JSON list of C-alpha atoms in Angstrom, two decimals:
[
{"chain": "W", "resi": 122, "resn": "UNK", "atom": "CA", "xyz": [-4.10, -56.00, 21.18]},
{"chain": "W", "resi": 123, "resn": "UNK", "atom": "CA", "xyz": [-6.78, -58.62, 21.70]},
{"chain": "W", "resi": 124, "resn": "UNK", "atom": "CA", "xyz": [-8.97, -58.75, 24.77]},
{"chain": "W", "resi": 125, "resn": "UNK", "atom": "CA", "xyz": [-9.86, -62.36, 24.02]},
{"chain": "W", "resi": 126, "resn": "UNK", "atom": "CA", "xyz": [-13.36, -63.58, 24.83]},
{"chain": "W", "resi": 127, "resn": "UNK", "atom": "CA", "xyz": [-15.24, -61.18, 27.09]},
{"chain": "W", "resi": 128, "resn": "UNK", "atom": "CA", "xyz": [-18.37, -62.53, 28.79]},
{"chain": "W", "resi": 129, "resn": "UNK", "atom": "CA", "xyz": [-21.35, -60.19, 28.52]},
{"chain": "W", "resi": 130, "resn": "UNK", "atom": "CA", "xyz": [-24.58, -59.94, 30.48]},
{"chain": "W", "resi": 131, "resn": "UNK", "atom": "CA", "xyz": [-27.04, -59.12, 27.64]},
{"chain": "W", "resi": 132, "resn": "UNK", "atom": "CA", "xyz": [-27.88, -55.78, 29.26]},
{"chain": "W", "resi": 133, "resn": "UNK", "atom": "CA", "xyz": [-27.63, -52.14, 28.24]},
{"chain": "W", "resi": 134, "resn": "UNK", "atom": "CA", "xyz": [-24.24, -51.96, 29.98]},
{"chain": "W", "resi": 135, "resn": "UNK", "atom": "CA", "xyz": [-22.46, -54.35, 27.58]},
{"chain": "W", "resi": 136, "resn": "UNK", "atom": "CA", "xyz": [-21.38, -51.75, 24.99]},
{"chain": "W", "resi": 137, "resn": "UNK", "atom": "CA", "xyz": [-20.22, -49.33, 27.70]},
{"chain": "W", "resi": 138, "resn": "UNK", "atom": "CA", "xyz": [-18.28, -52.15, 29.37]},
{"chain": "W", "resi": 139, "resn": "UNK", "atom": "CA", "xyz": [-16.52, -53.06, 26.11]},
{"chain": "W", "resi": 140, "resn": "UNK", "atom": "CA", "xyz": [-15.79, -49.39, 25.44]},
{"chain": "W", "resi": 141, "resn": "UNK", "atom": "CA", "xyz": [-14.27, -49.00, 28.92]},
{"chain": "W", "resi": 142, "resn": "UNK", "atom": "CA", "xyz": [-11.98, -51.93, 28.11]},
{"chain": "W", "resi": 143, "resn": "UNK", "atom": "CA", "xyz": [-10.89, -49.94, 25.00]},
{"chain": "W", "resi": 144, "resn": "UNK", "atom": "CA", "xyz": [-12.52, -52.35, 22.56]},
{"chain": "W", "resi": 145, "resn": "UNK", "atom": "CA", "xyz": [-12.74, -50.75, 19.11]},
{"chain": "W", "resi": 146, "resn": "UNK", "atom": "CA", "xyz": [-13.44, -53.96, 17.18]},
{"chain": "W", "resi": 147, "resn": "UNK", "atom": "CA", "xyz": [-15.89, -56.54, 18.49]},
{"chain": "W", "resi": 148, "resn": "UNK", "atom": "CA", "xyz": [-16.66, -59.91, 16.93]},
{"chain": "W", "resi": 149, "resn": "UNK", "atom": "CA", "xyz": [-19.91, -61.65, 17.86]},
{"chain": "W", "resi": 150, "resn": "UNK", "atom": "CA", "xyz": [-19.57, -65.34, 18.62]},
{"chain": "W", "resi": 151, "resn": "UNK", "atom": "CA", "xyz": [-22.84, -66.34, 16.92]},
{"chain": "W", "resi": 152, "resn": "UNK", "atom": "CA", "xyz": [-24.95, -64.97, 14.07]},
{"chain": "W", "resi": 153, "resn": "UNK", "atom": "CA", "xyz": [-27.99, -62.78, 14.58]},
{"chain": "W", "resi": 154, "resn": "UNK", "atom": "CA", "xyz": [-30.68, -65.14, 13.28]},
{"chain": "W", "resi": 155, "resn": "UNK", "atom": "CA", "xyz": [-33.99, -63.41, 12.70]},
{"chain": "W", "resi": 156, "resn": "UNK", "atom": "CA", "xyz": [-35.35, -66.44, 10.86]},
{"chain": "W", "resi": 157, "resn": "UNK", "atom": "CA", "xyz": [-35.22, -68.87, 13.80]},
{"chain": "W", "resi": 158, "resn": "UNK", "atom": "CA", "xyz": [-38.64, -69.52, 15.33]},
{"chain": "W", "resi": 159, "resn": "UNK", "atom": "CA", "xyz": [-39.57, -69.28, 18.99]},
{"chain": "W", "resi": 160, "resn": "UNK", "atom": "CA", "xyz": [-39.29, -66.86, 21.89]},
{"chain": "W", "resi": 161, "resn": "UNK", "atom": "CA", "xyz": [-35.80, -68.00, 22.98]},
{"chain": "W", "resi": 162, "resn": "UNK", "atom": "CA", "xyz": [-34.40, -67.43, 19.48]},
{"chain": "W", "resi": 163, "resn": "UNK", "atom": "CA", "xyz": [-36.13, -64.03, 19.32]},
{"chain": "W", "resi": 164, "resn": "UNK", "atom": "CA", "xyz": [-34.62, -62.99, 22.68]},
{"chain": "W", "resi": 165, "resn": "UNK", "atom": "CA", "xyz": [-31.13, -64.11, 21.58]},
{"chain": "W", "resi": 166, "resn": "UNK", "atom": "CA", "xyz": [-31.44, -62.20, 18.29]},
{"chain": "W", "resi": 167, "resn": "UNK", "atom": "CA", "xyz": [-32.62, -59.01, 20.00]},
{"chain": "W", "resi": 168, "resn": "UNK", "atom": "CA", "xyz": [-29.86, -59.22, 22.63]},
{"chain": "W", "resi": 169, "resn": "UNK", "atom": "CA", "xyz": [-27.26, -59.47, 19.87]},
{"chain": "W", "resi": 170, "resn": "UNK", "atom": "CA", "xyz": [-28.90, -56.72, 17.79]},
{"chain": "W", "resi": 171, "resn": "UNK", "atom": "CA", "xyz": [-28.95, -54.48, 20.87]},
{"chain": "W", "resi": 172, "resn": "UNK", "atom": "CA", "xyz": [-25.22, -54.96, 21.26]},
{"chain": "W", "resi": 173, "resn": "UNK", "atom": "CA", "xyz": [-24.59, -54.21, 17.57]},
{"chain": "W", "resi": 174, "resn": "UNK", "atom": "CA", "xyz": [-26.80, -51.09, 17.81]},
{"chain": "W", "resi": 175, "resn": "UNK", "atom": "CA", "xyz": [-25.13, -49.83, 20.99]},
{"chain": "W", "resi": 176, "resn": "UNK", "atom": "CA", "xyz": [-21.63, -50.44, 19.61]},
{"chain": "W", "resi": 177, "resn": "UNK", "atom": "CA", "xyz": [-22.58, -48.72, 16.34]},
{"chain": "W", "resi": 178, "resn": "UNK", "atom": "CA", "xyz": [-23.61, -45.69, 18.42]},
{"chain": "W", "resi": 179, "resn": "UNK", "atom": "CA", "xyz": [-20.07, -45.59, 19.81]},
{"chain": "W", "resi": 180, "resn": "UNK", "atom": "CA", "xyz": [-18.49, -46.04, 16.34]},
{"chain": "W", "resi": 181, "resn": "UNK", "atom": "CA", "xyz": [-17.06, -49.43, 17.32]},
{"chain": "W", "resi": 182, "resn": "UNK", "atom": "CA", "xyz": [-16.47, -51.78, 14.39]},
{"chain": "W", "resi": 183, "resn": "UNK", "atom": "CA", "xyz": [-18.56, -54.94, 14.76]},
{"chain": "W", "resi": 184, "resn": "UNK", "atom": "CA", "xyz": [-17.92, -58.21, 12.92]},
{"chain": "W", "resi": 185, "resn": "UNK", "atom": "CA", "xyz": [-21.23, -60.03, 12.89]},
{"chain": "W", "resi": 186, "resn": "UNK", "atom": "CA", "xyz": [-23.33, -62.24, 10.65]},
{"chain": "W", "resi": 187, "resn": "UNK", "atom": "CA", "xyz": [-27.02, -61.73, 9.89]},
{"chain": "W", "resi": 188, "resn": "UNK", "atom": "CA", "xyz": [-29.64, -64.28, 8.81]},
{"chain": "W", "resi": 189, "resn": "UNK", "atom": "CA", "xyz": [-32.97, -62.83, 7.68]},
{"chain": "W", "resi": 190, "resn": "UNK", "atom": "CA", "xyz": [-36.24, -64.63, 6.96]},
{"chain": "W", "resi": 191, "resn": "UNK", "atom": "CA", "xyz": [-36.41, -64.96, 3.17]},
{"chain": "W", "resi": 192, "resn": "UNK", "atom": "CA", "xyz": [-39.96, -63.65, 2.87]},
{"chain": "W", "resi": 193, "resn": "UNK", "atom": "CA", "xyz": [-38.95, -60.29, 4.45]},
{"chain": "W", "resi": 194, "resn": "UNK", "atom": "CA", "xyz": [-35.23, -60.10, 3.70]},
{"chain": "W", "resi": 195, "resn": "UNK", "atom": "CA", "xyz": [-35.34, -57.79, 0.68]},
{"chain": "W", "resi": 196, "resn": "UNK", "atom": "CA", "xyz": [-36.94, -55.06, 2.83]},
{"chain": "W", "resi": 197, "resn": "UNK", "atom": "CA", "xyz": [-35.60, -55.97, 6.27]},
{"chain": "W", "resi": 198, "resn": "UNK", "atom": "CA", "xyz": [-31.93, -55.36, 5.49]},
{"chain": "W", "resi": 199, "resn": "UNK", "atom": "CA", "xyz": [-32.83, -51.74, 4.65]},
{"chain": "W", "resi": 200, "resn": "UNK", "atom": "CA", "xyz": [-34.64, -51.37, 7.97]},
{"chain": "W", "resi": 201, "resn": "UNK", "atom": "CA", "xyz": [-31.43, -52.47, 9.72]},
{"chain": "W", "resi": 202, "resn": "UNK", "atom": "CA", "xyz": [-29.06, -50.49, 7.46]},
{"chain": "W", "resi": 203, "resn": "UNK", "atom": "CA", "xyz": [-28.28, -47.90, 10.16]},
{"chain": "W", "resi": 204, "resn": "UNK", "atom": "CA", "xyz": [-26.28, -50.57, 12.02]},
{"chain": "W", "resi": 205, "resn": "UNK", "atom": "CA", "xyz": [-22.69, -51.49, 11.24]},
{"chain": "W", "resi": 206, "resn": "UNK", "atom": "CA", "xyz": [-22.89, -53.65, 8.10]},
{"chain": "W", "resi": 207, "resn": "UNK", "atom": "CA", "xyz": [-22.63, -57.37, 8.83]},
{"chain": "W", "resi": 208, "resn": "UNK", "atom": "CA", "xyz": [-19.78, -59.55, 7.65]},
{"chain": "W", "resi": 209, "resn": "UNK", "atom": "CA", "xyz": [-22.24, -61.89, 5.92]},
{"chain": "W", "resi": 210, "resn": "UNK", "atom": "CA", "xyz": [-25.89, -61.51, 4.99]},
{"chain": "W", "resi": 211, "resn": "UNK", "atom": "CA", "xyz": [-28.23, -64.44, 4.34]},
{"chain": "W", "resi": 212, "resn": "UNK", "atom": "CA", "xyz": [-31.80, -64.19, 3.12]},
{"chain": "W", "resi": 213, "resn": "UNK", "atom": "CA", "xyz": [-32.19, -61.47, 0.46]},
{"chain": "W", "resi": 214, "resn": "UNK", "atom": "CA", "xyz": [-32.77, -62.51, -3.14]},
{"chain": "W", "resi": 215, "resn": "UNK", "atom": "CA", "xyz": [-29.44, -60.95, -4.13]},
{"chain": "W", "resi": 216, "resn": "UNK", "atom": "CA", "xyz": [-27.54, -60.99, -0.85]},
{"chain": "W", "resi": 217, "resn": "UNK", "atom": "CA", "xyz": [-24.25, -59.84, -2.41]},
{"chain": "W", "resi": 218, "resn": "UNK", "atom": "CA", "xyz": [-25.83, -56.69, -3.89]},
{"chain": "W", "resi": 219, "resn": "UNK", "atom": "CA", "xyz": [-27.74, -55.96, -0.68]},
{"chain": "W", "resi": 220, "resn": "UNK", "atom": "CA", "xyz": [-24.58, -56.33, 1.40]},
{"chain": "W", "resi": 221, "resn": "UNK", "atom": "CA", "xyz": [-22.61, -54.15, -1.03]},
{"chain": "W", "resi": 222, "resn": "UNK", "atom": "CA", "xyz": [-25.30, -51.44, -0.86]},
{"chain": "W", "resi": 223, "resn": "UNK", "atom": "CA", "xyz": [-25.34, -51.64, 2.95]},
{"chain": "W", "resi": 224, "resn": "UNK", "atom": "CA", "xyz": [-21.56, -51.30, 3.16]},
{"chain": "W", "resi": 225, "resn": "UNK", "atom": "CA", "xyz": [-21.23, -48.45, 0.68]},
{"chain": "W", "resi": 226, "resn": "UNK", "atom": "CA", "xyz": [-24.19, -46.40, 1.99]},
{"chain": "W", "resi": 227, "resn": "UNK", "atom": "CA", "xyz": [-23.65, -46.82, 5.71]},
{"chain": "W", "resi": 228, "resn": "UNK", "atom": "CA", "xyz": [-22.65, -43.85, 7.88]},
{"chain": "W", "resi": 229, "resn": "UNK", "atom": "CA", "xyz": [-22.99, -42.89, 11.53]},
{"chain": "W", "resi": 230, "resn": "UNK", "atom": "CA", "xyz": [-26.19, -41.28, 12.79]},
{"chain": "W", "resi": 231, "resn": "UNK", "atom": "CA", "xyz": [-28.34, -42.70, 9.99]},
{"chain": "W", "resi": 232, "resn": "UNK", "atom": "CA", "xyz": [-31.13, -43.49, 12.48]},
{"chain": "W", "resi": 233, "resn": "UNK", "atom": "CA", "xyz": [-30.75, -41.85, 15.88]},
{"chain": "W", "resi": 234, "resn": "UNK", "atom": "CA", "xyz": [-32.82, -40.56, 18.76]},
{"chain": "W", "resi": 235, "resn": "UNK", "atom": "CA", "xyz": [-32.23, -38.19, 21.60]},
{"chain": "W", "resi": 236, "resn": "UNK", "atom": "CA", "xyz": [-34.22, -37.08, 24.57]},
{"chain": "W", "resi": 237, "resn": "UNK", "atom": "CA", "xyz": [-34.40, -33.46, 25.60]},
{"chain": "W", "resi": 238, "resn": "UNK", "atom": "CA", "xyz": [-36.33, -31.80, 28.36]},
{"chain": "W", "resi": 239, "resn": "UNK", "atom": "CA", "xyz": [-39.94, -32.70, 27.65]},
{"chain": "W", "resi": 240, "resn": "UNK", "atom": "CA", "xyz": [-39.46, -34.25, 24.21]},
{"chain": "W", "resi": 241, "resn": "UNK", "atom": "CA", "xyz": [-38.10, -37.19, 22.26]},
{"chain": "W", "resi": 242, "resn": "UNK", "atom": "CA", "xyz": [-36.64, -36.63, 18.79]},
{"chain": "W", "resi": 243, "resn": "UNK", "atom": "CA", "xyz": [-35.86, -39.20, 16.10]},
{"chain": "W", "resi": 244, "resn": "UNK", "atom": "CA", "xyz": [-33.91, -38.54, 12.89]},
{"chain": "W", "resi": 245, "resn": "UNK", "atom": "CA", "xyz": [-34.08, -41.13, 10.15]},
{"chain": "W", "resi": 246, "resn": "UNK", "atom": "CA", "xyz": [-32.03, -41.08, 6.95]},
{"chain": "W", "resi": 247, "resn": "UNK", "atom": "CA", "xyz": [-32.28, -44.77, 5.99]},
{"chain": "W", "resi": 248, "resn": "UNK", "atom": "CA", "xyz": [-34.53, -44.02, 3.01]},
{"chain": "W", "resi": 249, "resn": "UNK", "atom": "CA", "xyz": [-32.34, -41.27, 1.51]},
{"chain": "W", "resi": 250, "resn": "UNK", "atom": "CA", "xyz": [-34.13, -38.19, 2.84]},
{"chain": "W", "resi": 251, "resn": "UNK", "atom": "CA", "xyz": [-34.27, -36.80, 6.37]},
{"chain": "W", "resi": 252, "resn": "UNK", "atom": "CA", "xyz": [-37.37, -37.81, 8.29]},
{"chain": "W", "resi": 253, "resn": "UNK", "atom": "CA", "xyz": [-37.70, -36.10, 11.64]},
{"chain": "W", "resi": 254, "resn": "UNK", "atom": "CA", "xyz": [-40.13, -37.04, 14.39]},
{"chain": "W", "resi": 255, "resn": "UNK", "atom": "CA", "xyz": [-40.69, -35.25, 17.67]},
{"chain": "W", "resi": 256, "resn": "UNK", "atom": "CA", "xyz": [-42.89, -36.55, 20.48]},
{"chain": "W", "resi": 257, "resn": "UNK", "atom": "CA", "xyz": [-43.62, -34.45, 23.53]},
{"chain": "W", "resi": 258, "resn": "UNK", "atom": "CA", "xyz": [-45.91, -36.84, 25.41]},
{"chain": "W", "resi": 259, "resn": "UNK", "atom": "CA", "xyz": [-44.17, -38.66, 28.30]},
{"chain": "W", "resi": 260, "resn": "UNK", "atom": "CA", "xyz": [-45.71, -42.00, 27.31]},
{"chain": "W", "resi": 261, "resn": "UNK", "atom": "CA", "xyz": [-43.55, -42.12, 24.16]},
{"chain": "W", "resi": 262, "resn": "UNK", "atom": "CA", "xyz": [-40.37, -41.84, 26.22]},
{"chain": "W", "resi": 263, "resn": "UNK", "atom": "CA", "xyz": [-41.69, -44.55, 28.56]},
{"chain": "W", "resi": 264, "resn": "UNK", "atom": "CA", "xyz": [-42.39, -46.82, 25.58]},
{"chain": "W", "resi": 265, "resn": "UNK", "atom": "CA", "xyz": [-38.90, -46.26, 24.13]},
{"chain": "W", "resi": 266, "resn": "UNK", "atom": "CA", "xyz": [-37.33, -47.04, 27.49]},
{"chain": "W", "resi": 267, "resn": "UNK", "atom": "CA", "xyz": [-38.96, -50.47, 27.52]},
{"chain": "W", "resi": 268, "resn": "UNK", "atom": "CA", "xyz": [-38.50, -51.15, 23.82]},
{"chain": "W", "resi": 269, "resn": "UNK", "atom": "CA", "xyz": [-34.76, -50.49, 24.05]},
{"chain": "W", "resi": 270, "resn": "UNK", "atom": "CA", "xyz": [-34.05, -54.11, 25.06]},
{"chain": "W", "resi": 271, "resn": "UNK", "atom": "CA", "xyz": [-37.22, -55.58, 23.53]},
{"chain": "W", "resi": 272, "resn": "UNK", "atom": "CA", "xyz": [-40.72, -56.07, 24.92]},
{"chain": "W", "resi": 273, "resn": "UNK", "atom": "CA", "xyz": [-43.64, -58.30, 24.15]},
{"chain": "W", "resi": 274, "resn": "UNK", "atom": "CA", "xyz": [-45.97, -56.56, 21.71]},
{"chain": "W", "resi": 275, "resn": "UNK", "atom": "CA", "xyz": [-48.75, -56.69, 24.30]},
{"chain": "W", "resi": 276, "resn": "UNK", "atom": "CA", "xyz": [-46.64, -54.64, 26.74]},
{"chain": "W", "resi": 277, "resn": "UNK", "atom": "CA", "xyz": [-46.55, -51.57, 24.47]},
{"chain": "W", "resi": 278, "resn": "UNK", "atom": "CA", "xyz": [-49.54, -49.24, 24.05]},
{"chain": "W", "resi": 279, "resn": "UNK", "atom": "CA", "xyz": [-51.12, -50.23, 20.73]},
{"chain": "W", "resi": 280, "resn": "UNK", "atom": "CA", "xyz": [-51.36, -46.69, 19.33]},
{"chain": "W", "resi": 281, "resn": "UNK", "atom": "CA", "xyz": [-47.68, -45.96, 20.03]},
{"chain": "W", "resi": 282, "resn": "UNK", "atom": "CA", "xyz": [-46.60, -49.32, 18.63]},
{"chain": "W", "resi": 283, "resn": "UNK", "atom": "CA", "xyz": [-48.63, -48.70, 15.46]},
{"chain": "W", "resi": 284, "resn": "UNK", "atom": "CA", "xyz": [-47.03, -45.26, 15.00]},
{"chain": "W", "resi": 285, "resn": "UNK", "atom": "CA", "xyz": [-43.51, -46.61, 15.52]},
{"chain": "W", "resi": 286, "resn": "UNK", "atom": "CA", "xyz": [-44.16, -49.60, 13.24]},
{"chain": "W", "resi": 287, "resn": "UNK", "atom": "CA", "xyz": [-45.57, -47.44, 10.44]},
{"chain": "W", "resi": 288, "resn": "UNK", "atom": "CA", "xyz": [-42.28, -45.49, 10.37]},
{"chain": "W", "resi": 289, "resn": "UNK", "atom": "CA", "xyz": [-40.10, -48.64, 10.68]},
{"chain": "W", "resi": 290, "resn": "UNK", "atom": "CA", "xyz": [-38.74, -47.53, 14.06]},
{"chain": "W", "resi": 291, "resn": "UNK", "atom": "CA", "xyz": [-39.33, -50.91, 15.69]},
{"chain": "W", "resi": 292, "resn": "UNK", "atom": "CA", "xyz": [-38.57, -54.47, 14.65]},
{"chain": "W", "resi": 293, "resn": "UNK", "atom": "CA", "xyz": [-40.92, -57.34, 15.41]},
{"chain": "W", "resi": 294, "resn": "UNK", "atom": "CA", "xyz": [-39.23, -60.64, 16.13]},
{"chain": "W", "resi": 295, "resn": "UNK", "atom": "CA", "xyz": [-41.67, -63.39, 17.07]},
{"chain": "W", "resi": 296, "resn": "UNK", "atom": "CA", "xyz": [-43.70, -61.96, 19.99]},
{"chain": "W", "resi": 297, "resn": "UNK", "atom": "CA", "xyz": [-41.10, -59.31, 20.79]},
{"chain": "W", "resi": 298, "resn": "UNK", "atom": "CA", "xyz": [-40.72, -55.81, 19.47]},
{"chain": "W", "resi": 299, "resn": "UNK", "atom": "CA", "xyz": [-37.43, -53.89, 19.62]},
{"chain": "W", "resi": 300, "resn": "UNK", "atom": "CA", "xyz": [-36.41, -50.22, 19.29]},
{"chain": "W", "resi": 301, "resn": "UNK", "atom": "CA", "xyz": [-34.22, -49.68, 16.21]},
{"chain": "W", "resi": 302, "resn": "UNK", "atom": "CA", "xyz": [-32.67, -46.19, 16.58]},
{"chain": "W", "resi": 303, "resn": "UNK", "atom": "CA", "xyz": [-29.57, -45.76, 18.63]},
{"chain": "W", "resi": 304, "resn": "UNK", "atom": "CA", "xyz": [-29.20, -42.98, 21.12]},
{"chain": "W", "resi": 305, "resn": "UNK", "atom": "CA", "xyz": [-26.84, -40.08, 20.66]},
{"chain": "W", "resi": 306, "resn": "UNK", "atom": "CA", "xyz": [-25.61, -37.79, 23.38]},
{"chain": "W", "resi": 307, "resn": "UNK", "atom": "CA", "xyz": [-24.32, -35.18, 20.93]},
{"chain": "W", "resi": 308, "resn": "UNK", "atom": "CA", "xyz": [-24.61, -34.55, 17.21]},
{"chain": "W", "resi": 309, "resn": "UNK", "atom": "CA", "xyz": [-21.58, -35.12, 15.01]},
{"chain": "W", "resi": 310, "resn": "UNK", "atom": "CA", "xyz": [-22.12, -31.76, 13.26]},
{"chain": "W", "resi": 311, "resn": "UNK", "atom": "CA", "xyz": [-23.00, -28.27, 14.36]},
{"chain": "W", "resi": 312, "resn": "UNK", "atom": "CA", "xyz": [-26.66, -27.76, 15.25]},
{"chain": "W", "resi": 313, "resn": "UNK", "atom": "CA", "xyz": [-27.34, -25.72, 12.10]},
{"chain": "W", "resi": 314, "resn": "UNK", "atom": "CA", "xyz": [-26.02, -28.51, 9.83]},
{"chain": "W", "resi": 315, "resn": "UNK", "atom": "CA", "xyz": [-28.09, -31.28, 11.41]}
]
Protein backbone atom coordinates (compact mmCIF):
# COMPACT_ATOMS: atom_id res chain seq x y z
CA UNK A 1 0.00 0.00 0.00
CA UNK A 2 1.37 3.41 -0.91
CA UNK A 3 0.96 6.44 1.29
CA UNK A 4 1.75 8.72 -1.65
CA UNK A 5 3.68 11.92 -1.02
CA UNK A 6 3.84 12.81 2.66
CA UNK A 7 4.91 16.36 3.52
CA UNK A 8 7.54 16.52 6.25
CA UNK A 9 8.68 19.32 8.54
CA UNK A 10 12.47 18.67 8.58
CA UNK A 11 12.37 18.05 12.33
CA UNK A 12 13.24 15.15 14.61
CA UNK A 13 9.59 14.05 14.49
CA UNK A 14 9.60 13.14 10.77
CA UNK A 15 10.78 9.52 11.15
CA UNK A 16 8.38 8.90 14.05
CA UNK A 17 5.54 10.39 12.00
CA UNK A 18 6.29 8.12 9.03
CA UNK A 19 6.57 5.13 11.36
CA UNK A 20 3.19 5.94 12.92
CA UNK A 21 1.71 5.93 9.41
CA UNK A 22 3.16 2.39 9.04
CA UNK A 23 5.73 3.42 6.44
CA UNK A 24 8.35 0.68 6.04
CA UNK A 25 9.80 1.94 2.75
CA UNK A 26 10.49 5.63 2.20
CA UNK A 27 11.74 7.23 -1.00
CA UNK A 28 13.35 10.67 -0.81
CA UNK A 29 12.21 13.11 -3.46
CA UNK A 30 15.67 14.66 -4.00
CA UNK A 31 19.26 13.47 -3.65
CA UNK A 32 21.42 14.19 -0.63
CA UNK A 33 24.03 16.43 -2.24
CA UNK A 34 27.06 16.99 -0.04
CA UNK A 35 28.97 18.57 -2.92
CA UNK A 36 26.67 21.58 -3.39
CA UNK A 37 28.13 24.80 -1.97
CA UNK A 38 26.44 27.21 0.38
CA UNK A 39 24.56 27.20 3.68
CA UNK A 40 21.13 26.48 2.15
CA UNK A 41 22.46 23.40 0.35
CA UNK A 42 24.20 22.26 3.55
CA UNK A 43 20.98 22.62 5.56
CA UNK A 44 18.99 20.68 2.93
CA UNK A 45 21.59 17.88 2.88
CA UNK A 46 21.67 17.59 6.68
CA UNK A 47 17.86 17.59 6.91
CA UNK A 48 17.72 14.71 4.43
CA UNK A 49 20.60 12.85 6.11
CA UNK A 50 18.84 13.24 9.47
CA UNK A 51 15.76 11.59 8.02
CA UNK A 52 17.81 8.73 6.53
CA UNK A 53 19.62 8.26 9.87
CA UNK A 54 16.41 8.31 11.92
CA UNK A 55 14.66 5.89 9.55
CA UNK A 56 17.70 3.59 9.57
CA UNK A 57 17.41 3.51 13.38
CA UNK A 58 13.87 2.19 12.96
CA UNK A 59 14.95 -0.37 10.31
CA UNK A 60 12.88 1.38 7.64
CA UNK A 61 14.12 0.83 4.09
CA UNK A 62 15.10 4.14 2.48
CA UNK A 63 15.50 4.72 -1.26
CA UNK A 64 17.80 7.71 -1.60
CA UNK A 65 20.60 9.00 -3.77
CA UNK A 66 23.90 10.40 -2.51
CA UNK A 67 26.29 12.85 -4.18
CA UNK A 68 29.67 13.27 -2.48
CA UNK A 69 32.39 15.83 -3.16
CA UNK A 70 34.99 14.04 -5.29
CA UNK A 71 37.96 15.13 -3.19
CA UNK A 72 36.52 13.40 -0.08
CA UNK A 73 34.27 10.73 -1.56
CA UNK A 74 36.58 7.73 -1.23
CA UNK A 75 36.63 8.20 2.57
CA UNK A 76 33.28 9.88 3.14
CA UNK A 77 31.13 6.97 1.98
CA UNK A 78 32.73 4.85 4.73
CA UNK A 79 31.92 7.51 7.32
CA UNK A 80 28.26 7.29 6.25
CA UNK A 81 28.20 3.48 5.87
CA UNK A 82 26.11 2.97 9.02
CA UNK A 83 23.11 4.45 7.17
CA UNK A 84 20.86 2.50 4.83
CA UNK A 85 22.86 2.18 1.59
CA UNK A 86 21.79 4.67 -1.07
CA UNK A 87 20.23 3.68 -4.36
CA UNK A 88 22.95 5.55 -6.26
CA UNK A 89 26.32 6.91 -5.19
CA UNK A 90 28.18 9.66 -7.05
CA UNK A 91 31.67 10.89 -6.27
CA UNK A 92 34.00 8.00 -5.33
CA UNK A 93 36.70 6.97 -7.78
CA UNK A 94 35.05 3.57 -8.18
CA UNK A 95 31.46 4.32 -7.18
CA UNK A 96 30.17 0.86 -8.18
CA UNK A 97 32.65 -0.94 -5.90
CA UNK A 98 32.02 1.49 -3.05
CA UNK A 99 28.26 1.05 -3.35
CA UNK A 100 28.62 -2.74 -3.53
CA UNK A 101 30.80 -2.73 -0.38
CA UNK A 102 28.30 -0.47 1.41
CA UNK A 103 25.38 -2.73 0.50
CA UNK A 104 27.07 -6.02 1.39
CA UNK A 105 28.62 -4.82 4.67
CA UNK A 106 25.71 -2.82 6.05
CA UNK A 107 23.85 -3.98 9.16
CA UNK A 108 21.79 -2.34 11.89
CA UNK A 109 23.51 -0.76 14.89
CA UNK A 110 26.81 -0.22 13.08
CA UNK A 111 27.16 3.25 14.66
CA UNK A 112 24.79 3.92 17.55
CA UNK A 113 24.57 5.93 20.74
CA UNK A 114 22.50 5.74 23.86
CA UNK A 115 22.14 7.87 26.92
CA UNK A 116 21.97 6.36 30.37
CA UNK A 117 21.76 8.00 33.74
CA UNK A 118 24.81 10.23 33.89
CA UNK A 119 26.57 8.98 30.75
CA UNK A 120 26.54 8.89 26.98
CA UNK A 121 27.80 5.79 25.16
CA UNK A 122 28.72 5.39 21.50
CA UNK A 123 29.47 2.10 19.73
CA UNK A 124 31.14 2.24 16.35
CA UNK A 125 31.73 -0.75 14.07
CA UNK A 126 32.17 1.08 10.74
CA UNK A 127 35.88 0.28 10.59
CA UNK A 128 35.53 -3.46 11.27
CA UNK A 129 36.30 -3.55 14.98
CA UNK A 130 34.22 -2.35 17.92
CA UNK A 131 35.15 1.11 19.15
CA UNK A 132 33.37 2.12 22.32
CA UNK A 133 33.26 5.62 23.79
CA UNK A 134 31.70 6.67 27.06
CA UNK A 135 31.34 10.28 28.20
CA UNK A 136 30.09 11.13 31.66
CA UNK A 137 30.31 14.92 31.50
CA UNK A 138 26.91 16.61 30.93
CA UNK A 139 28.36 18.96 28.30
CA UNK A 140 28.82 16.04 25.88
CA UNK A 141 25.12 15.19 26.07
CA UNK A 142 24.28 18.87 25.55
CA UNK A 143 26.52 18.99 22.48
CA UNK A 144 24.95 15.84 21.01
CA UNK A 145 21.48 17.26 21.56
CA UNK A 146 22.32 20.28 19.41
CA UNK A 147 24.34 18.37 16.83
CA UNK A 148 21.48 15.95 16.21
CA UNK A 149 19.91 18.28 13.61
CA UNK A 150 23.13 20.14 12.75
CA UNK A 151 24.75 23.21 14.25
CA UNK A 152 27.20 25.82 13.08
CA UNK A 153 30.72 24.76 14.02
CA UNK A 154 31.07 27.88 16.17
CA UNK A 155 28.11 26.78 18.31
CA UNK A 156 29.86 23.63 19.56
CA UNK A 157 32.60 23.72 22.21
CA UNK A 158 35.87 23.38 20.28
CA UNK A 159 37.33 20.62 22.46
CA UNK A 160 34.21 18.45 22.14
CA UNK A 161 33.99 19.06 18.40
CA UNK A 162 37.65 18.11 17.98
CA UNK A 163 37.12 14.87 19.92
CA UNK A 164 34.03 13.94 17.92
CA UNK A 165 35.70 14.85 14.62
CA UNK A 166 38.83 12.81 15.39
CA UNK A 167 36.63 9.70 15.79
CA UNK A 168 34.48 10.51 12.71
CA UNK A 169 31.34 10.93 14.84
CA UNK A 170 30.36 14.21 13.19
CA UNK A 171 30.11 15.33 9.58
CA UNK A 172 31.05 18.83 8.49
CA UNK A 173 28.97 20.24 5.67
CA UNK A 174 29.88 23.82 4.79
CA UNK A 175 29.61 25.75 8.09
CA UNK A 176 27.42 23.10 9.72
CA UNK A 177 28.38 20.04 11.70
CA UNK A 178 26.04 17.08 12.17
CA UNK A 179 25.88 14.10 14.57
CA UNK A 180 26.34 10.81 12.70
CA UNK A 181 25.31 8.02 15.12
CA UNK A 182 21.70 7.11 15.45
CA UNK A 183 20.07 6.61 18.79
CA UNK A 184 18.92 3.25 20.06
CA UNK A 185 16.45 2.67 22.83
CA UNK A 186 17.38 -1.00 23.22
CA UNK A 187 20.12 -3.27 21.93
CA UNK A 188 19.26 -5.90 19.34
CA UNK A 189 21.16 -8.57 21.29
CA UNK A 190 21.46 -9.55 24.91
CA UNK A 191 23.65 -7.25 27.01
CA UNK A 192 26.45 -9.84 27.26
CA UNK A 193 26.67 -10.17 23.45
CA UNK A 194 26.88 -6.44 22.76
